[in-house]
PDB file of C-alpha atoms in Angstrom:
ATOM      1  CA  MET R  21      31.828  87.610 -68.911  1.00 55.00           C
ATOM      2  CA  THR R  22      34.936  89.774 -69.233  1.00 55.00           C
ATOM      3  CA  GLU R  23      37.832  89.025 -71.469  1.00 56.00           C
ATOM      4  CA  ILE R  24      41.119  88.239 -69.704  1.00 59.00           C
ATOM      5  CA  THR R  25      43.183  89.269 -72.697  1.00 55.00           C
ATOM      6  CA  ASP R  26      42.176  92.922 -72.234  1.00 58.00           C
ATOM      7  CA  SER R  27      44.129  93.200 -68.994  1.00 60.00           C
ATOM      8  CA  ILE R  28      47.300  91.436 -70.190  1.00 65.00           C
ATOM      9  CA  GLU R  29      49.926  93.761 -71.569  1.00 64.00           C
ATOM     10  CA  VAL R  30      52.375  92.399 -74.101  1.00 61.00           C
ATOM     11  CA  PRO R  31      55.640  94.380 -74.043  1.00 62.00           C
ATOM     12  CA  GLU R  32      56.895  95.475 -77.409  1.00 64.00           C
ATOM     13  CA  PRO R  33      60.557  94.901 -78.180  1.00 59.00           C
ATOM     14  CA  ASP R  34      62.548  98.094 -78.044  1.00 59.00           C
ATOM     15  CA  ALA R  35      65.519  99.066 -80.185  1.00 56.00           C
ATOM     16  CA  SER R  36      68.144  98.167 -77.556  1.00 56.00           C
ATOM     17  CA  GLN R  37      67.136  94.496 -77.661  1.00 56.00           C
ATOM     18  CA  ASP R  38      67.557  94.410 -81.456  1.00 54.00           C
ATOM     19  CA  ASP R  39      71.130  95.663 -81.130  1.00 54.00           C
ATOM     20  CA  GLU R  40      71.983  92.955 -78.595  1.00 56.00           C
ATOM     21  CA  THR R  41      70.620  90.100 -80.715  1.00 64.00           C
ATOM     22  CA  LYS R  42      72.520  91.087 -83.849  1.00 65.00           C
ATOM     23  CA  LYS R  43      76.016  89.794 -84.379  1.00 63.00           C
ATOM     24  CA  PRO R  44      78.685  92.424 -83.888  1.00 60.00           C
ATOM     25  CA  ARG R  45      79.933  93.819 -87.156  1.00 60.00           C
ATOM     26  CA  ARG R  46      83.468  92.841 -87.976  1.00 58.00           C
ATOM     27  CA  GLY R  47      85.303  96.002 -88.732  1.00 56.00           C
ATOM     28  CA  GLY R  48      87.724  98.164 -86.905  1.00 57.00           C
ATOM     29  CA  LYS R  49      90.968  99.027 -88.614  1.00 51.00           C
ATOM     30  CA  ARG R  50      90.828  96.077 -91.019  1.00 50.00           C
ATOM     31  CA  GLY R  51      87.321  96.609 -92.295  1.00 57.00           C
ATOM     32  CA  LYS R  52      87.687 100.237 -93.327  1.00 67.00           C
ATOM     33  CA  LYS R  53      90.871 100.153 -95.385  1.00 75.00           C
ATOM     34  CA  GLY R  54      91.801  98.708 -98.720  1.00 88.00           C
ATOM     35  CA  PRO R  55      94.640  96.270 -99.354  1.00 87.00           C
ATOM     36  CA  LEU R  56      97.307  98.970 -99.465  1.00 90.00           C
ATOM     37  CA  GLY R  57      96.035 100.529 -96.274  1.00 90.00           C
ATOM     38  CA  ARG R  58      96.115  97.166 -94.521  1.00 91.00           C
ATOM     39  CA  LEU R  59      99.647  96.539 -95.792  1.00 92.00           C
ATOM     40  CA  ALA R  60     100.774  99.929 -94.497  1.00 92.00           C
ATOM     41  CA  LEU R  61      99.147  99.182 -91.135  1.00 93.00           C
ATOM     42  CA  PHE R  62     100.945  95.838 -91.024  1.00 94.00           C
ATOM     43  CA  TYR R  63     104.342  97.473 -91.581  1.00 95.00           C
ATOM     44  CA  ARG R  64     103.606 100.184 -88.998  1.00 95.00           C
ATOM     45  CA  GLN R  65     102.803  97.464 -86.483  1.00 96.00           C
ATOM     46  CA  ILE R  66     106.064  95.657 -87.316  1.00 96.00           C
ATOM     47  CA  VAL R  67     108.082  98.817 -86.705  1.00 95.00           C
ATOM     48  CA  ALA R  68     106.221  99.432 -83.439  1.00 95.00           C
ATOM     49  CA  GLU R  69     106.997  95.896 -82.231  1.00 95.00           C
ATOM     50  CA  LEU R  70     110.670  96.185 -83.214  1.00 93.00           C
ATOM     51  CA  ARG R  71     110.961  99.333 -81.120  1.00 93.00           C
ATOM     52  CA  LYS R  72     109.860  97.320 -78.083  1.00 94.00           C
ATOM     53  CA  VAL R  73     112.689  94.791 -78.524  1.00 92.00           C
ATOM     54  CA  VAL R  74     115.577  94.990 -76.064  1.00 92.00           C
ATOM     55  CA  TRP R  75     118.606  94.646 -78.311  1.00 89.00           C
ATOM     56  CA  PRO R  76     121.739  93.040 -76.809  1.00 93.00           C
ATOM     57  CA  SER R  77     124.905  95.056 -76.437  1.00 95.00           C
ATOM     58  CA  ARG R  78     127.958  94.267 -78.546  1.00 96.00           C
ATOM     59  CA  ASN R  79     129.650  92.392 -75.686  1.00 97.00           C
ATOM     60  CA  ASP R  80     126.511  90.320 -75.053  1.00 96.00           C
ATOM     61  CA  LEU R  81     126.271  89.492 -78.740  1.00 97.00           C
ATOM     62  CA  ILE R  82     129.912  88.351 -78.879  1.00 97.00           C
ATOM     63  CA  THR R  83     129.403  86.221 -75.759  1.00 97.00           C
ATOM     64  CA  TYR R  84     126.229  84.582 -77.095  1.00 97.00           C
ATOM     65  CA  THR R  85     127.863  83.891 -80.463  1.00 97.00           C
ATOM     66  CA  THR R  86     130.923  82.330 -78.831  1.00 98.00           C
ATOM     67  CA  VAL R  87     128.779  80.105 -76.616  1.00 98.00           C
ATOM     68  CA  VAL R  88     126.739  78.893 -79.602  1.00 98.00           C
ATOM     69  CA  ILE R  89     129.831  78.149 -81.725  1.00 98.00           C
ATOM     70  CA  VAL R  90     131.546  76.247 -78.888  1.00 98.00           C
ATOM     71  CA  PHE R  91     128.364  74.250 -78.211  1.00 98.00           C
ATOM     72  CA  VAL R  92     127.986  73.338 -81.895  1.00 98.00           C
ATOM     73  CA  VAL R  93     131.648  72.241 -82.141  1.00 98.00           C
ATOM     74  CA  VAL R  94     131.277  70.062 -79.024  1.00 98.00           C
ATOM     75  CA  ILE R  95     128.097  68.439 -80.359  1.00 98.00           C
ATOM     76  CA  ILE R  96     129.765  67.833 -83.757  1.00 98.00           C
ATOM     77  CA  GLY R  97     132.680  66.143 -81.983  1.00 98.00           C
ATOM     78  CA  LEU R  98     130.351  64.008 -79.879  1.00 98.00           C
ATOM     79  CA  VAL R  99     128.287  62.901 -82.862  1.00 98.00           C
ATOM     80  CA  SER R 100     131.468  62.176 -84.858  1.00 98.00           C
ATOM     81  CA  VAL R 101     132.852  59.949 -82.081  1.00 98.00           C
ATOM     82  CA  ILE R 102     129.544  58.074 -81.737  1.00 98.00           C
ATOM     83  CA  ASP R 103     129.314  57.679 -85.539  1.00 97.00           C
ATOM     84  CA  TYR R 104     132.882  56.358 -85.735  1.00 97.00           C
ATOM     85  CA  GLY R 105     132.162  53.897 -82.917  1.00 96.00           C
ATOM     86  CA  PHE R 106     128.979  52.627 -84.589  1.00 96.00           C
ATOM     87  CA  SER R 107     130.752  52.247 -87.941  1.00 96.00           C
ATOM     88  CA  LYS R 108     133.528  50.163 -86.306  1.00 95.00           C
ATOM     89  CA  LEU R 109     130.890  48.096 -84.491  1.00 95.00           C
ATOM     90  CA  VAL R 110     128.932  47.447 -87.690  1.00 95.00           C
ATOM     91  CA  SER R 111     132.094  46.529 -89.637  1.00 94.00           C
ATOM     92  CA  TYR R 112     133.102  44.135 -86.825  1.00 93.00           C
ATOM     93  CA  VAL R 113     129.682  42.471 -86.677  1.00 93.00           C
ATOM     94  CA  PHE R 114     128.985  42.245 -90.421  1.00 91.00           C
ATOM     95  CA  GLY R 115     132.263  42.040 -91.891  1.00 79.00           C
TER      96      GLY R 115
END
């Protein structure tokens, strides 16, 4: 009787499968630098992001500021009138 196990080939795992099963190493720019290097990278990234910002012109800035101040004054007036009305209502009801 012949052995069946002689004809069965068992594939050996190759190196590419080992690389796929391992977790990817966390590294990149953060993993290779010390604390001062990471801090410098952080500030470089801040400067790069600030260069992307579209800054308003002087006229736009004045317009936006005026709109905000007028809106705040209107809301203060509205809240003051409502507060005065509630205080008169409470003093009428309770006293």
